[in-house]
Amino acid sequence: MNVLKVSRLTIAAFVLPCLIIYVGIVFVPIIVSMYSGLLDWNGIGESKFIGLENFRNLFFHDPVFWPSVRRTLMFAVFSMAEIPVALLVAILLKRYVRRPNFLVSSYFLPVILSVVVVGQLWKTIYNPASMGGMLNQVLTTIGLESWTHTWLTEPAVAMYSLYFVALWQYLGYHTLIQYTGILNVPEEIYEAARIDGAEGFTADRYITFPNIIPIFKISIVLAFIGSLQSFDMVMVMTGGGPAHATDVISTHMYNMSFLSMKYGYGSSIAAFLVVLCLAATFLINLIFSKLEKRFS
Amino acid sequence: MAKMSKLLSLVMTGTLALSLTACGGGSKTDEGSTSSNASGTSSNTTETVKEKNVTITFQNIYPDPTDPKNKLMNKLVKQYETDHPNIKIELDSLNTDQQKLKLKTQAASKEVPDITVVNPAAQMQPFVDAKLLAPLNDMLDQNGLKDTFQDGLLDWYSFDGNTYALPDGNNIGVVYYNKELFDKAGVKVPTTFEEMLDVVKTLKSQKIQPMAIGEKDSWTGSFLFMNMLLRTNNGPGFLKDVVDKKKTFDDPAFKEAVDAFENLVQAGAFQDGATSFDYNAGENLFKTGKAAMYYMGTWATGGIETSSVNGKVGVFKFPTINGKGNPDEFMLAPGSAFAISADSKHLDETKAFLNWFMINFPKEAFEAKGAVGIGQKVDGDFKAAGYSDMAMDVLGLFKDVKGGDLAFDNTMNPGTAQVHLTSIQNLFAQKKDATEVAKEHQAAFEANNK
Amino acid sequence: MNTSSVVQLNQQTATARRRRFSVAKTIVILFLSLLVVTQVYPLLWLVLYSLKTNEEILSGSFFALPHSFQWSNYSAALEGNYVRYLLNSLFVTSVTMAAVILLSSLCAFAISRFRWKYGQVVMLLFLVGMMIPMQATLLPLMIIFKNIHVLNTHLSLILPYVAFAMPIAVFILSGFMRSIPHEIEESAVMDGANVGRIFWSIILPVSVPPVMTVCILTFINIWNEYILAATFISSEKLKTLPFGVNSFVSQYSVNYGAIGAYLVLGALPVIIIYFLLADKITQGMVAGAVKG
């Protein structure tokens, strides 16, 4: 229970500056976008109100839409699945390395680099062997020639190639977050546990994990946000191609709004995205409030 | 508290803006037409505003400081500023994709910069329809600017008798080939498409990459495909016939072109992973001598000249397919073009500047060895000025041009064009029945032309 | 058995375990080092890339060193207004970060510690916007900014950067602040401290770890941001670093070496700052944890 009883004016002074900027710059445009989703509008000329027509087309007649939703959700699933790995790396760092700061910082490097760099690098790695692609060259050298692919252009594998790049890039990000989470667990608890004979992974099971659930939640949320906003990387590496095989919700929205010049339709995708975000936020909150209850 | 009321007013305007958008679509039309009236009476007001300090925003697509066009633009702008101390020209240099996105966003809020860049025909139509661009007829008549353009070129930028934009280029689609690699494989320049397929197969068997393409930018494949359609249709105008409902995409000519295109892909003409190569990466395969042929607009000439294959490159016209078509009909690529905002606060100054800029453009481009494929007539001896043999060959092809077609996205509306681009890109990833491709096109056309 | 012997026994088993684990330790260290290689390699690759000719880059040989170092790539990159763009980026980024931290910690404090009815409602409002991509709001933002006359100023970047960083910042900070024991402010109230004082001298200093997290998140989201910047900024003198990279991507030519050089120059200040601060950041986090 919150204890501070304060005047309305104080509340306003604390909350309003933040809230006003947020509502004006994020909330209002979202509402506008949702409204635009009801229009037949190319973004430039005159617009016509067509009710839910865009949504009808989106849900029932757009062959690109549902696959792009599926890819976005898969993106999220892979990104979240990476977090336990990052947690493991963080635990290993804490336990086995005396001065881990340098390592943590190194892992974090790919996150700082711009998507242009990361995209260009991985395109070079994924290239066909004849174009100097490292991955295929390595596979050929170790006798796995049948495993070689043109990684970014075969519809069946292209999306997985993209997932992998994202996993690689954000490993250090989640490791850093988990690592600081572990550092925040007071050392005395571990010492007490050691006296009780709990060490190593047993200690992690009963101490580290319950203590970093809030941090874990932050990581999950960030992973989800990252996968919904995977726009840049997809654009740099495949542009959504070949033939929409790597389109995600955000690239589809962009293509519709600005390339096909169906801004109204693009906005209906944006509205869907907002609803999806809401659902995800509530789901994550629900799961974690249950988790927190169980462990406390 | 002062800060807070400021923030509050911020939100108020935000909400205001919201209500403005809601009715923005309809009401803005009047504003556009009043400002185009203003441009008609402009000559009277020129005197009074002359000495005012004016800043002209010049949005352009020459951001690369190592690009000759960037240097040329900077030079002309600087000179103009020196001659007109009261005028300042603010360059907003963006790459092509970003400029397109920015202009569309600006257009939605009627914030088009004084000078911007648009693409011909169907691509600029929405901007013209929304009355965002100022007619340039009066300005074209000043200092004889109109006559510097190649005959008929301005038609692609004119609607209802008004010209709205001035192109910086006019190119055609040709096949560049690497003579050294052709000799090595013992093949000759093909005169029919069937020969071309043989050339591809021979090159392939000798482990030489036959053709390069940058299909991540899907217009590249479409550009080539459209040239094939220009042949199988036995002449230009297929898309126009579709628009006029005289033909459908189910036409045999269209399906024949799809089949021919798929034959080329299946013969292994293009590099592995073509759809992940962007325009530049594709072109660079050719420029580094890794690929024997490259189909592209003649704007690529300058880049090839400064690459390592310079001197080994020739050009040929895209051949006939099944005996159909005339090689002297080309894919025509009227370039991106400068337009002026109808709402410009300094309409007269902007027009005067652009007039001067375009009049000086050909001469400067010629001197910078960038005059192959510009949209204006050039006086001068290219050979004597040191243009390469390949450039001379390309200029020779220009003389043979007997008409042709525009690119797909310059003919059809953006919605249909996007489906087309995807559909052609898909042919690189998987084989598809021509009837199905035709169906895809027809469905998209009908859905986008209700 | 007395306590000291228990401790002794435990120490003995611990040493035994440590020996047994030395193989495991070697493997772990190897694994962690391998990770360093895969994560740091791109930077080396980029530096090599920035010293090659266009031909060398596109021939794509992965491990090859450049034939001769193309320092001219760097002079080409510096031609493109690097210093001005860098200063602009630093300005926009630091103002944004300061604003995000101040405003969202105020708000998070109110949500997590004040006794008022609408705390959860406000939180909910922030949760709604937490996952919205900035690109989705490009067009409405343009219209709003036109009407409040901030287009083509740094404010047109700072406002959306701040606003879009807020939900996650409030989310993280309020989560942390909720976990701070209530006794702290109860005693402060008894000592007669007002709310502002409690916030400034008690809550904020304790909140260093989440604030650092928020800093990092905000930073990486905006340092390379290009779409909003390109749309809202037109004047050369206001442009930020990502413009530099993209200025080398022109319509029909790409100067890859110069792009590489520019990317190195763009990443360098960040990497330097990050490595200088990395120790401080983790220390700050640990310090915060002990206090909390």
PDB file of C-alpha atoms in Angstrom, chain B residues 212-372:
ATOM      1  CA  ALA B 212      23.980  -9.780 -62.919  1.00  0.00           C
ATOM      2  CA  ILE B 213      20.895  -8.233 -61.344  1.00  0.00           C
ATOM      3  CA  GLY B 214      20.066  -6.418 -58.107  1.00  0.00           C
ATOM      4  CA  GLU B 215      16.639  -7.923 -57.535  1.00  0.00           C
ATOM      5  CA  LYS B 216      16.278  -6.915 -53.866  1.00  0.00           C
ATOM      6  CA  ASP B 217      15.263  -3.636 -55.481  1.00  0.00           C
ATOM      7  CA  SER B 218      12.490  -5.371 -57.356  1.00  0.00           C
ATOM      8  CA  TRP B 219      12.128  -2.728 -60.070  1.00  0.00           C
ATOM      9  CA  THR B 220      15.320  -4.076 -61.699  1.00  0.00           C
ATOM     10  CA  GLY B 221      13.723  -7.395 -62.650  1.00  0.00           C
ATOM     11  CA  SER B 222      10.545  -5.623 -63.643  1.00  0.00           C
ATOM     12  CA  PHE B 223      12.475  -3.299 -65.947  1.00  0.00           C
ATOM     13  CA  LEU B 224      13.953  -6.296 -67.792  1.00  0.00           C
ATOM     14  CA  PHE B 225      10.626  -8.107 -67.851  1.00  0.00           C
ATOM     15  CA  MET B 226       8.901  -5.098 -69.355  1.00  0.00           C
ATOM     16  CA  ASN B 227      11.449  -5.032 -72.151  1.00  0.00           C
ATOM     17  CA  MET B 228      10.561  -8.655 -72.920  1.00  0.00           C
ATOM     18  CA  LEU B 229       6.879  -7.732 -72.905  1.00  0.00           C
ATOM     19  CA  LEU B 230       7.689  -4.900 -75.296  1.00  0.00           C
ATOM     20  CA  ARG B 231       9.009  -7.567 -77.682  1.00  0.00           C
ATOM     21  CA  THR B 232       6.327 -10.258 -77.275  1.00  0.00           C
ATOM     22  CA  ASN B 233       3.616  -7.626 -77.629  1.00  0.00           C
ATOM     23  CA  ASN B 234       5.200  -6.693 -80.946  1.00  0.00           C
ATOM     24  CA  GLY B 235       5.456  -3.083 -79.904  1.00  0.00           C
ATOM     25  CA  PRO B 236       4.693  -0.654 -77.115  1.00  0.00           C
ATOM     26  CA  GLY B 237       1.437   0.092 -75.328  1.00  0.00           C
ATOM     27  CA  PHE B 238       0.447  -3.183 -73.676  1.00  0.00           C
ATOM     28  CA  LEU B 239      -0.162  -1.670 -70.254  1.00  0.00           C
ATOM     29  CA  LYS B 240      -1.991   1.255 -71.739  1.00  0.00           C
ATOM     30  CA  ASP B 241      -4.301  -1.187 -73.495  1.00  0.00           C
ATOM     31  CA  VAL B 242      -4.926  -2.881 -70.182  1.00  0.00           C
ATOM     32  CA  VAL B 243      -5.697   0.428 -68.527  1.00  0.00           C
ATOM     33  CA  ASP B 244      -8.075   1.258 -71.378  1.00  0.00           C
ATOM     34  CA  LYS B 245      -9.667  -2.192 -70.928  1.00  0.00           C
ATOM     35  CA  LYS B 246      -8.763  -3.227 -74.489  1.00  0.00           C
ATOM     36  CA  LYS B 247      -6.670  -6.107 -73.184  1.00  0.00           C
ATOM     37  CA  THR B 248      -6.252  -8.055 -69.984  1.00  0.00           C
ATOM     38  CA  PHE B 249      -3.148  -9.519 -68.425  1.00  0.00           C
ATOM     39  CA  ASP B 250      -4.417 -12.875 -69.629  1.00  0.00           C
ATOM     40  CA  ASP B 251      -3.312 -11.855 -73.114  1.00  0.00           C
ATOM     41  CA  PRO B 252      -0.962 -14.344 -74.888  1.00  0.00           C
ATOM     42  CA  ALA B 253       1.683 -11.620 -75.267  1.00  0.00           C
ATOM     43  CA  PHE B 254       1.903 -11.225 -71.505  1.00  0.00           C
ATOM     44  CA  LYS B 255       2.109 -14.938 -70.854  1.00  0.00           C
ATOM     45  CA  GLU B 256       4.736 -15.339 -73.541  1.00  0.00           C
ATOM     46  CA  ALA B 257       6.833 -12.698 -71.838  1.00  0.00           C
ATOM     47  CA  VAL B 258       6.454 -14.486 -68.493  1.00  0.00           C
ATOM     48  CA  ASP B 259       7.537 -17.758 -70.097  1.00  0.00           C
ATOM     49  CA  ALA B 260      10.546 -16.127 -71.744  1.00  0.00           C
ATOM     50  CA  PHE B 261      11.523 -14.521 -68.464  1.00  0.00           C
ATOM     51  CA  GLU B 262      11.221 -17.821 -66.633  1.00  0.00           C
ATOM     52  CA  ASN B 263      13.345 -19.500 -69.314  1.00  0.00           C
ATOM     53  CA  LEU B 264      16.056 -16.972 -68.618  1.00  0.00           C
ATOM     54  CA  VAL B 265      15.852 -17.563 -64.874  1.00  0.00           C
ATOM     55  CA  GLN B 266      15.732 -21.340 -65.261  1.00  0.00           C
ATOM     56  CA  ALA B 267      18.730 -21.286 -67.601  1.00  0.00           C
ATOM     57  CA  GLY B 268      20.663 -19.928 -64.643  1.00  0.00           C
ATOM     58  CA  ALA B 269      21.237 -16.500 -66.106  1.00  0.00           C
ATOM     59  CA  PHE B 270      21.226 -14.681 -62.761  1.00  0.00           C
ATOM     60  CA  GLN B 271      23.503 -15.059 -59.787  1.00  0.00           C
ATOM     61  CA  ASP B 272      22.495 -17.196 -56.812  1.00  0.00           C
ATOM     62  CA  GLY B 273      20.615 -15.265 -54.180  1.00  0.00           C
ATOM     63  CA  ALA B 274      19.719 -12.507 -56.628  1.00  0.00           C
ATOM     64  CA  THR B 275      16.820 -11.277 -54.507  1.00  0.00           C
ATOM     65  CA  SER B 276      19.123 -10.330 -51.638  1.00  0.00           C
ATOM     66  CA  PHE B 277      21.376  -8.224 -53.881  1.00  0.00           C
ATOM     67  CA  ASP B 278      20.363  -4.598 -53.863  1.00  0.00           C
ATOM     68  CA  TYR B 279      20.799  -2.470 -56.948  1.00  0.00           C
ATOM     69  CA  ASN B 280      24.395  -1.578 -56.222  1.00  0.00           C
ATOM     70  CA  ALA B 281      25.520  -5.028 -55.139  1.00  0.00           C
ATOM     71  CA  GLY B 282      24.062  -6.465 -58.350  1.00  0.00           C
ATOM     72  CA  GLU B 283      25.638  -3.861 -60.555  1.00  0.00           C
ATOM     73  CA  ASN B 284      28.970  -4.317 -58.864  1.00  0.00           C
ATOM     74  CA  LEU B 285      29.108  -7.965 -59.945  1.00  0.00           C
ATOM     75  CA  PHE B 286      29.273  -6.646 -63.463  1.00  0.00           C
ATOM     76  CA  LYS B 287      31.570  -3.781 -62.606  1.00  0.00           C
ATOM     77  CA  THR B 288      34.094  -6.116 -61.022  1.00  0.00           C
ATOM     78  CA  GLY B 289      34.147  -8.409 -64.059  1.00  0.00           C
ATOM     79  CA  LYS B 290      32.283 -11.214 -62.295  1.00  0.00           C
ATOM     80  CA  ALA B 291      29.315 -11.261 -64.648  1.00  0.00           C
ATOM     81  CA  ALA B 292      29.226 -11.174 -68.436  1.00  0.00           C
ATOM     82  CA  MET B 293      25.982  -9.262 -69.052  1.00  0.00           C
ATOM     83  CA  TYR B 294      23.964  -6.617 -67.289  1.00  0.00           C
ATOM     84  CA  TYR B 295      20.608  -5.236 -68.337  1.00  0.00           C
ATOM     85  CA  MET B 296      20.098  -1.711 -67.077  1.00  0.00           C
ATOM     86  CA  GLY B 297      19.176   1.841 -67.937  1.00  0.00           C
ATOM     87  CA  THR B 298      21.897   3.876 -69.599  1.00  0.00           C
ATOM     88  CA  TRP B 299      22.378   5.877 -66.404  1.00  0.00           C
ATOM     89  CA  ALA B 300      24.707   3.049 -65.388  1.00  0.00           C
ATOM     90  CA  THR B 301      27.203   4.142 -68.025  1.00  0.00           C
ATOM     91  CA  GLY B 302      29.067   6.596 -65.823  1.00  0.00           C
ATOM     92  CA  GLY B 303      29.517   4.081 -63.033  1.00  0.00           C
ATOM     93  CA  ILE B 304      30.788   1.397 -65.384  1.00  0.00           C
ATOM     94  CA  GLU B 305      33.267   3.841 -66.882  1.00  0.00           C
ATOM     95  CA  THR B 306      34.856   4.460 -63.512  1.00  0.00           C
ATOM     96  CA  SER B 307      35.019   0.751 -62.619  1.00  0.00           C
ATOM     97  CA  SER B 308      37.673  -1.878 -63.259  1.00  0.00           C
ATOM     98  CA  VAL B 309      35.986  -3.228 -66.407  1.00  0.00           C
ATOM     99  CA  ASN B 310      36.178   0.109 -68.202  1.00  0.00           C
ATOM    100  CA  GLY B 311      37.325  -0.392 -71.769  1.00  0.00           C
ATOM    101  CA  LYS B 312      36.120  -3.984 -71.954  1.00  0.00           C
ATOM    102  CA  VAL B 313      32.420  -3.202 -72.098  1.00  0.00           C
ATOM    103  CA  GLY B 314      30.079  -2.997 -75.055  1.00  0.00           C
ATOM    104  CA  VAL B 315      26.325  -2.512 -75.323  1.00  0.00           C
ATOM    105  CA  PHE B 316      23.599  -4.140 -77.377  1.00  0.00           C
ATOM    106  CA  LYS B 317      19.866  -3.745 -77.848  1.00  0.00           C
ATOM    107  CA  PHE B 318      17.606  -6.277 -76.248  1.00  0.00           C
ATOM    108  CA  PRO B 319      16.960  -8.841 -79.011  1.00  0.00           C
ATOM    109  CA  THR B 320      13.698 -10.048 -80.535  1.00  0.00           C
ATOM    110  CA  ILE B 321      11.735 -12.853 -78.863  1.00  0.00           C
ATOM    111  CA  ASN B 322      10.342 -15.627 -81.096  1.00  0.00           C
ATOM    112  CA  GLY B 323      10.923 -13.256 -83.976  1.00  0.00           C
ATOM    113  CA  LYS B 324       8.664 -10.657 -82.424  1.00  0.00           C
ATOM    114  CA  GLY B 325       9.342  -7.042 -81.619  1.00  0.00           C
ATOM    115  CA  ASN B 326      11.649  -4.383 -82.915  1.00  0.00           C
ATOM    116  CA  PRO B 327      15.035  -3.991 -81.204  1.00  0.00           C
ATOM    117  CA  ASP B 328      14.899  -0.270 -81.919  1.00  0.00           C
ATOM    118  CA  GLU B 329      12.052   0.028 -79.446  1.00  0.00           C
ATOM    119  CA  PHE B 330      13.476   0.474 -75.978  1.00  0.00           C
ATOM    120  CA  MET B 331      12.400   0.657 -72.396  1.00  0.00           C
ATOM    121  CA  LEU B 332      12.222   4.413 -71.891  1.00  0.00           C
ATOM    122  CA  ALA B 333      13.227   5.832 -68.564  1.00  0.00           C
ATOM    123  CA  PRO B 334      12.479   9.516 -68.239  1.00  0.00           C
ATOM    124  CA  GLY B 335      14.295  10.438 -65.062  1.00  0.00           C
ATOM    125  CA  SER B 336      13.368  11.803 -61.700  1.00  0.00           C
ATOM    126  CA  ALA B 337      12.427  15.438 -62.006  1.00  0.00           C
ATOM    127  CA  PHE B 338      12.472  18.687 -60.058  1.00  0.00           C
ATOM    128  CA  ALA B 339       9.108  20.096 -59.094  1.00  0.00           C
ATOM    129  CA  ILE B 340       8.081  23.220 -57.216  1.00  0.00           C
ATOM    130  CA  SER B 341       5.610  23.300 -54.356  1.00  0.00           C
ATOM    131  CA  ALA B 342       2.355  25.040 -55.179  1.00  0.00           C
ATOM    132  CA  ASP B 343       2.355  26.414 -51.632  1.00  0.00           C
ATOM    133  CA  SER B 344       5.893  27.745 -51.819  1.00  0.00           C
ATOM    134  CA  LYS B 345       6.184  31.057 -49.987  1.00  0.00           C
ATOM    135  CA  HIS B 346       8.730  32.233 -52.531  1.00  0.00           C
ATOM    136  CA  LEU B 347       7.259  30.910 -55.722  1.00  0.00           C
ATOM    137  CA  ASP B 348       8.869  33.479 -58.009  1.00  0.00           C
ATOM    138  CA  GLU B 349      12.331  33.250 -56.548  1.00  0.00           C
ATOM    139  CA  THR B 350      12.148  29.477 -56.621  1.00  0.00           C
ATOM    140  CA  LYS B 351      11.057  29.433 -60.244  1.00  0.00           C
ATOM    141  CA  ALA B 352      13.802  31.861 -61.184  1.00  0.00           C
ATOM    142  CA  PHE B 353      16.398  29.720 -59.479  1.00  0.00           C
ATOM    143  CA  LEU B 354      15.224  26.425 -60.964  1.00  0.00           C
ATOM    144  CA  ASN B 355      15.083  28.038 -64.397  1.00  0.00           C
ATOM    145  CA  TRP B 356      18.679  29.152 -64.091  1.00  0.00           C
ATOM    146  CA  PHE B 357      19.719  25.807 -62.615  1.00  0.00           C
ATOM    147  CA  MET B 358      18.228  23.756 -65.432  1.00  0.00           C
ATOM    148  CA  ILE B 359      19.610  26.028 -68.127  1.00  0.00           C
ATOM    149  CA  ASN B 360      23.103  25.523 -66.771  1.00  0.00           C
ATOM    150  CA  PHE B 361      22.625  21.829 -66.015  1.00  0.00           C
ATOM    151  CA  PRO B 362      23.544  20.333 -69.432  1.00  0.00           C
ATOM    152  CA  LYS B 363      26.728  22.328 -69.850  1.00  0.00           C
ATOM    153  CA  GLU B 364      27.994  21.446 -66.389  1.00  0.00           C
ATOM    154  CA  ALA B 365      26.999  17.797 -66.768  1.00  0.00           C
ATOM    155  CA  PHE B 366      28.803  17.639 -70.097  1.00  0.00           C
ATOM    156  CA  GLU B 367      31.984  18.957 -68.547  1.00  0.00           C
ATOM    157  CA  ALA B 368      31.715  16.564 -65.615  1.00  0.00           C
ATOM    158  CA  LYS B 369      31.447  13.703 -68.166  1.00  0.00           C
ATOM    159  CA  GLY B 370      27.954  12.992 -66.893  1.00  0.00           C
ATOM    160  CA  ALA B 371      25.986  14.030 -69.958  1.00  0.00           C
ATOM    161  CA  VAL B 372      25.110  10.541 -71.210  1.00  0.00           C
TER     162      VAL B 372
END
